[in-house]
Amino acid sequence: MKGEITALATIVALTTGAGAIAFAADDWGKFQVEDRRSGYTYATAETQAMQDDEFANPAMLWVEHGEEAWNKVDGEAGKSCNSCHGNAAETMKTVGSTYPVFAKDIGKLENVEDRINRCRTDNMKAKAWKYDSQNMLGMVSYVKRQSLGQPMSVKIDGEAAPWFEKGKAFYTQRRGQLDMACSHCHVDNAGNMIRANTLSQGQGNGFPTYRLKWQKPGSLHRRFRGCNKQVRARPFKTGSDEYLALELYVMWRGRGLPVETPAVRN
Amino acid sequence: MQTKMSRRAYGSIALAGALTLAINVVWAETMKYEVVDGEAINAALTDQAGDAANGKKVFLNRKKGNCLACHVVSSLSDQPFHGEVGPPLDGVADRLSPGEMRLRVVNPKVVNADTIMPAFYRTDGFERVLKDFEGKPMLSAQEVEDVLAYLQTMKE
């Protein structure tokens, strides 16, 4: 463990010091694209192994729950997701790597959670699911799982541009009594230990992510709330416009990294 | 102390009439201090001398200083999880004067506007502070002086 951390620190020092010179040890394979590294590369070997093995990955239970719900009729329209979308492996293949997107018909940015709820309320005449409820976590995990391994590539131009700019500004805005911005920890100090944690780049490519600390998966917005609260800042609501904009920016920061849903992290 | 605080409250009302009473009360909670050449706060914040033993407690307490979250201190190697975000504080009292250290604990942004290190004795200019902490400095003036007394012991 100690050796690993020192090794990591050396690599970080090397990459930042070497500037343009490509960093020789491409140990991280697909989990690194240019200077962008998945949270996977900062996790312990045990945690990585847990994520890699479908049978050991505790979040696969939620994916299975989502798969069951996909085929279950719900709501007054008498439909299931499957009635309209059929085989998720085909119809949902690009969702995990491209969301959030600007949805023209509602005139705003929409993430997978919101899109699912729109299908439930408008297309199925069923009740919306709450963020971080078992049903929502299960369905988002199942849908995003269909993009496993695909490079993240959100669209940030056109009507998405103002949302992107808002998210970018959020990222460098100091907040809370501790007066820190996301960038202080996840840009300036990625690779450094803060207390017992190695700071990662705070990438979003594995969400919903199973946190060992939570003993369950959580949404990206739940993670945002945690990161706001730990600097003693008032968090925004899950699903708020502020967090949607931030989600777009965070997903763009991870462009090219593979979708890992459901990732496992500390 | 009482008069000093109310004088400060009136001062801020005069400065910005539109500010709410809440904010004035907030501002009244930190004592005035003078920064010399952008480098140091030479005068102590309180009349009572700092207590190094209590300063060590504040330094370690995760809800107060939590200084080890970012700094390595070799003499505290019995404590787990020293962070590496900031420089090791070993021998810091040889490098910095008491006044320079005071400024770095009170408001390090005066020295480096981009620093990640929190200001431990400041209440204004923050964004969306959680209600429980609104208008309160992270440490009291006496706790700052106690931490400084503890930092004074870090000589090599």
XYZ file of C-alpha atoms in Angstrom:
422
model
C 0.000 0.000 0.000
C 2.677 2.471 1.011
C 4.867 1.484 -1.942
C 1.927 1.892 -4.251
C 1.253 5.418 -3.089
C 4.889 6.400 -3.440
C 4.945 4.882 -6.910
C 1.838 6.844 -7.830
C 3.300 10.049 -6.510
C 6.431 9.471 -8.567
C 4.398 8.918 -11.715
C 2.447 12.106 -11.075
C 5.653 14.007 -10.488
C 7.096 12.568 -13.680
C 4.103 13.395 -15.853
C 3.765 16.936 -14.583
C 7.507 17.480 -14.737
C 7.947 15.974 -18.173
C 5.456 18.353 -19.752
C 4.915 17.465 -23.392
C 6.986 14.292 -23.286
C 4.549 11.415 -23.388
C 4.684 9.367 -20.237
C 6.308 6.082 -20.986
C 4.584 3.733 -18.604
C 1.143 3.317 -20.157
C 0.292 1.090 -17.204
C -3.221 2.397 -17.036
C -4.125 1.271 -20.531
C -7.631 2.301 -21.467
C -8.100 3.969 -18.078
C -5.875 6.843 -19.130
C -6.288 9.114 -22.162
C -3.626 11.808 -22.499
C -3.480 13.387 -19.020
C -6.968 12.230 -18.089
C -7.155 9.333 -15.664
C -10.120 7.393 -14.430
C -10.685 7.099 -10.686
C -9.922 3.422 -11.304
C -6.214 4.255 -11.585
C -6.200 5.756 -8.087
C -8.088 2.860 -6.490
C -6.424 -0.008 -4.605
C -5.798 -3.301 -6.402
C -8.561 -4.918 -4.324
C -11.095 -2.311 -5.341
C -10.070 -2.582 -8.988
C -10.440 -6.364 -8.878
C -13.889 -6.013 -7.344
C -14.978 -3.758 -10.191
C -13.462 -5.973 -12.896
C -15.150 -9.179 -11.809
C -18.860 -9.145 -12.681
C -19.538 -11.689 -9.976
C -17.660 -9.823 -7.257
C -18.891 -6.362 -8.260
C -21.627 -5.664 -5.699
C -23.270 -3.088 -7.969
C -24.175 -5.752 -10.527
C -27.162 -6.514 -8.286
C -28.545 -3.101 -9.197
C -27.857 -3.677 -12.883
C -29.861 -6.905 -12.648
C -32.656 -5.098 -10.861
C -32.676 -2.590 -13.726
C -32.808 -5.338 -16.311
C -35.858 -6.872 -14.643
C -37.586 -3.500 -14.483
C -36.782 -2.912 -18.165
C -39.091 -5.752 -19.090
C -41.815 -5.064 -16.527
C -45.050 -3.356 -17.536
C -45.760 -0.371 -15.289
C -48.170 2.573 -15.426
C -51.552 3.277 -17.018
C -50.306 3.013 -20.604
C -49.598 -0.669 -19.991
C -46.063 -0.502 -21.333
C -42.578 -1.526 -20.326
C -39.351 0.089 -21.493
C -38.956 -2.961 -23.658
C -42.286 -2.300 -25.434
C -40.791 0.737 -27.126
C -37.024 0.286 -26.922
C -36.633 -3.459 -27.392
C -33.140 -4.803 -26.955
C -31.279 -2.362 -24.706
C -27.907 -3.653 -25.884
C -28.686 -2.054 -29.236
C -31.028 0.830 -28.526
C -29.218 2.150 -25.423
C -25.681 1.583 -26.625
C -24.616 5.223 -26.945
C -26.567 6.704 -24.033
C -23.935 6.194 -21.321
C -21.142 7.848 -23.277
C -23.083 10.835 -24.660
C -25.377 12.040 -21.862
C -26.241 14.636 -20.642
C -27.607 16.075 -23.895
C -29.545 19.171 -24.792
C -33.118 17.932 -25.382
C -34.794 20.180 -27.931
C -38.359 19.148 -27.047
C -38.008 20.331 -23.453
C -35.524 23.094 -24.196
C -32.970 22.104 -21.591
C -30.102 19.832 -20.715
C -31.219 16.341 -19.731
C -29.314 13.499 -18.077
C -30.188 9.806 -18.062
C -32.177 10.058 -14.823
C -34.372 12.827 -16.211
C -34.799 11.081 -19.565
C -35.948 7.899 -17.833
C -38.432 9.825 -15.736
C -39.748 11.605 -18.819
C -40.383 8.220 -20.427
C -42.060 7.007 -17.278
C -44.403 9.952 -16.818
C -45.126 10.848 -20.476
C -44.803 7.536 -22.307
C -45.809 5.018 -19.654
C -48.119 7.145 -17.503
C -46.184 5.797 -14.540
C -44.836 7.599 -11.483
C -41.461 9.291 -11.673
C -38.684 7.644 -9.690
C -36.687 9.520 -7.075
C -32.990 10.121 -7.581
C -30.952 7.491 -5.783
C -33.978 5.276 -5.208
C -33.254 1.610 -5.843
C -35.386 1.685 -9.006
C -33.640 4.721 -10.450
C -30.125 3.544 -9.566
C -30.936 0.154 -11.054
C -32.298 1.518 -14.323
C -29.569 4.128 -14.819
C -26.938 1.464 -14.103
C -28.558 -0.946 -16.555
C -28.881 1.669 -19.298
C -25.322 3.009 -18.878
C -23.914 -0.514 -18.628
C -24.870 -0.914 -22.301
C -22.110 1.604 -23.123
C -19.472 -0.262 -21.121
C -16.003 0.473 -22.482
C -17.108 3.155 -24.912
C -15.195 6.424 -24.892
C -17.005 9.307 -23.251
C -17.955 11.960 -25.776
C -20.517 14.532 -24.682
C -21.557 17.325 -26.994
C -20.752 20.774 -25.671
C -21.452 23.032 -28.644
C -24.691 24.491 -29.974
C -27.472 24.707 -27.421
C -25.403 22.770 -24.889
C -22.731 25.509 -24.882
C -24.279 27.800 -22.237
C -24.770 24.791 -19.929
C -21.170 23.800 -20.460
C -19.950 27.302 -19.615
C -22.063 27.298 -16.469
C -20.650 23.957 -15.389
C -17.124 25.076 -16.088
C -17.586 28.201 -13.969
C -19.033 26.079 -11.169
C -15.912 23.941 -11.203
C -13.543 26.754 -10.318
C -15.875 28.642 -7.965
C -14.702 28.553 -4.352
C -17.425 27.437 -1.970
C -18.180 26.856 1.658
C -16.428 27.785 4.870
C -13.357 25.893 3.636
C -13.486 28.091 0.538
C -12.424 25.472 -1.996
C -13.325 24.836 -5.616
C -13.581 21.416 -7.247
C -10.398 22.255 -9.135
C -8.380 22.729 -5.932
C -8.740 19.047 -5.132
C -9.317 17.336 -8.481
C -7.019 19.393 -10.750
C -4.303 20.904 -8.543
C -3.982 17.954 -6.172
C -4.948 14.803 -8.076
C -2.584 12.067 -6.904
C -1.946 13.686 -3.511
C -3.139 12.266 -0.226
C -5.679 14.372 1.644
C -5.925 12.692 5.042
C -6.640 9.013 4.311
C -7.752 9.520 0.699
C -5.768 9.721 -2.507
C -7.375 12.498 -4.498
C -8.359 11.466 -8.011
C -9.311 13.680 -10.932
C -12.966 13.355 -9.873
C -14.074 11.771 -13.147
C -17.694 10.799 -13.783
C -17.257 7.861 -16.176
C -18.144 5.141 -13.646
C -21.458 6.420 -12.304
C -23.662 5.300 -10.681
C -20.653 4.226 -8.656
C -20.708 1.683 -5.853
C -19.015 3.267 -2.845
C -17.639 0.917 -0.251
C -18.314 3.655 2.280
C -21.998 3.854 1.297
C -22.380 0.092 0.829
C -24.493 0.894 -2.226
C -24.282 2.736 -5.520
C -24.878 6.464 -5.677
C -25.601 8.953 -8.435
C -23.088 11.498 -9.669
C -25.255 14.236 -8.169
C -25.112 12.555 -4.782
C -21.314 12.631 -5.087
C -21.480 16.350 -5.958
C -23.498 16.945 -2.811
C -20.916 15.111 -0.738
C -18.058 17.064 -2.275
C -19.895 20.337 -1.606
C -20.746 19.436 1.976
C -17.245 18.340 2.909
C -16.061 21.906 2.323
C -19.029 23.057 4.411
C -20.889 24.453 1.415
C -24.656 24.268 0.986
C -25.226 21.589 -1.664
C -27.725 21.908 -4.509
C -30.563 19.439 -5.029
C -29.941 16.279 -7.035
C -31.307 16.974 -10.505
C -30.911 20.768 -10.144
C -29.889 22.818 -13.178
C -26.616 23.667 -11.397
C -25.674 20.001 -11.044
C -26.843 19.187 -14.585
C -24.486 21.835 -15.938
C -21.729 20.537 -13.668
C -22.419 16.982 -14.882
C -21.877 18.075 -18.486
C -18.585 19.739 -17.616
C -17.379 16.767 -15.533
C -18.259 14.326 -18.342
C -16.382 16.516 -20.826
C -13.326 16.539 -18.549
C -13.348 12.744 -18.897
C -13.663 12.708 -22.694
C -12.174 9.560 -24.151
C -12.222 7.642 -20.858
C -14.237 4.421 -21.038
C -17.683 4.129 -19.485
C -17.135 1.925 -16.398
C -20.645 1.720 -14.993
C -20.951 0.406 -12.380
C -17.533 1.383 -11.002
C -16.410 0.529 -7.478
C -14.668 3.158 -5.361
C -13.724 3.818 -1.759
C -13.276 43.639 23.459
C -16.999 44.446 23.631
C -16.513 48.006 22.383
C -14.143 46.918 19.646
C -16.718 44.486 18.323
C -19.607 46.925 18.247
C -17.446 49.595 16.651
C -16.706 47.142 13.862
C -20.386 46.362 13.418
C -21.241 50.053 13.042
C -18.381 50.468 10.648
C -19.803 47.917 8.294
C -23.290 49.433 8.461
C -21.816 52.742 7.449
C -19.814 51.116 4.689
C -22.657 49.295 3.032
C -26.046 50.433 4.243
C -27.873 47.747 2.287
C -26.214 44.859 4.110
C -28.564 42.878 6.282
C -28.228 42.902 10.036
C -27.203 39.239 9.911
C -24.143 40.073 7.884
C -23.176 42.860 10.245
C -23.349 40.486 13.160
C -21.243 38.047 11.167
C -18.597 40.620 10.519
C -18.563 41.582 14.121
C -17.383 38.130 15.052
C -13.778 38.440 13.958
C -11.408 40.900 15.586
C -9.657 43.558 13.571
C -6.045 42.907 12.737
C -3.353 44.613 10.735
C -1.463 42.909 7.909
C 2.062 44.285 7.622
C 3.392 44.530 4.035
C 1.096 41.682 2.924
C 3.398 39.330 4.809
C 2.570 39.139 8.509
C 0.136 39.851 11.342
C 2.539 40.767 14.093
C 0.121 41.591 16.902
C -1.552 38.698 18.721
C -5.325 38.458 18.238
C -5.961 38.098 21.984
C -4.430 39.290 25.243
C -4.068 35.776 26.578
C -0.854 34.046 25.519
C -1.258 30.998 23.294
C -1.370 27.573 24.927
C 0.680 25.095 22.870
C -0.900 22.013 24.468
C -4.386 23.126 23.504
C -3.000 24.284 20.152
C -1.894 20.741 19.422
C -5.414 19.492 20.161
C -6.941 22.081 17.837
C -4.336 21.250 15.179
C -5.300 17.562 15.268
C -9.066 17.879 15.744
C -10.737 16.977 12.449
C -13.620 19.352 13.126
C -11.291 22.265 13.932
C -7.805 22.678 12.458
C -7.546 19.266 10.807
C -4.117 20.493 9.734
C -2.802 16.946 9.228
C -5.293 16.516 6.382
C -2.833 18.452 4.235
C 0.468 18.618 6.131
C 3.010 16.033 7.233
C 4.449 16.582 10.722
C 7.189 14.066 11.631
C 6.815 14.571 15.376
C 3.179 13.427 15.053
C 4.068 10.133 13.379
C 1.927 8.325 15.962
C -1.107 9.886 14.242
C -2.422 8.195 11.083
C -3.033 9.793 7.681
C -0.860 12.839 7.120
C -1.829 14.530 3.878
C 0.556 15.803 1.228
C -1.404 18.693 -0.242
C 0.689 21.290 1.613
C 4.400 21.320 2.550
C 5.598 19.385 5.638
C 5.510 21.654 8.670
C 8.697 20.261 10.203
C 10.902 23.197 11.139
C 8.317 25.752 10.010
C 9.158 28.005 12.974
C 12.747 28.251 11.659
C 11.474 29.418 8.271
C 8.684 31.804 9.226
C 8.328 34.475 11.898
C 5.408 34.229 14.354
C 3.663 37.055 12.480
C 4.106 35.340 9.114
C 2.654 32.137 10.525
C -0.258 34.076 12.060
C -1.191 35.498 8.661
C -0.978 32.041 7.065
C -3.401 30.608 9.590
C -5.748 33.624 9.729
C -6.034 34.133 5.962
C -3.428 32.507 3.703
C -5.113 34.002 0.628
C -3.382 37.288 1.382
C -0.081 35.531 0.620
C -1.317 33.311 -2.208
C -4.700 34.115 -3.733
C -4.986 30.653 -5.329
C -4.134 28.535 -2.305
C -6.261 25.560 -1.304
C -5.508 26.220 2.388
C -8.595 27.476 4.219
C -8.622 30.776 6.078
C -9.087 29.778 9.693
C -10.076 33.196 10.982
C -12.268 34.822 8.385
C -16.044 35.098 8.001
C -16.671 37.231 4.940
C -16.475 36.665 1.204
C -17.607 33.033 1.274
C -20.075 31.357 -1.111
C -22.997 29.194 0.112
C -21.677 28.306 3.543
C -23.687 25.557 5.309
C -26.087 27.103 7.809
C -24.380 25.664 10.879
C -21.125 27.399 9.970
C -22.492 30.630 8.543
C -20.835 33.722 9.921
C -18.432 31.733 12.048
C -14.669 31.572 11.663
C -13.245 28.030 11.595
C -11.269 28.758 14.757
C -11.781 31.291 17.531
C -9.144 34.001 18.011
C -7.825 32.153 21.057
C -7.642 28.873 19.182
C -5.594 30.597 16.467
C -3.171 31.871 19.114
C -3.001 28.387 20.660
C -2.225 26.778 17.283
C 0.470 29.417 16.734
C 2.039 28.583 20.095
C 2.099 24.948 18.967
C 3.639 25.856 15.580
C 6.372 27.701 17.508
C 7.473 24.317 18.856
C 8.188 23.055 15.325
C 11.891 23.800 15.197
C 14.631 21.549 13.889
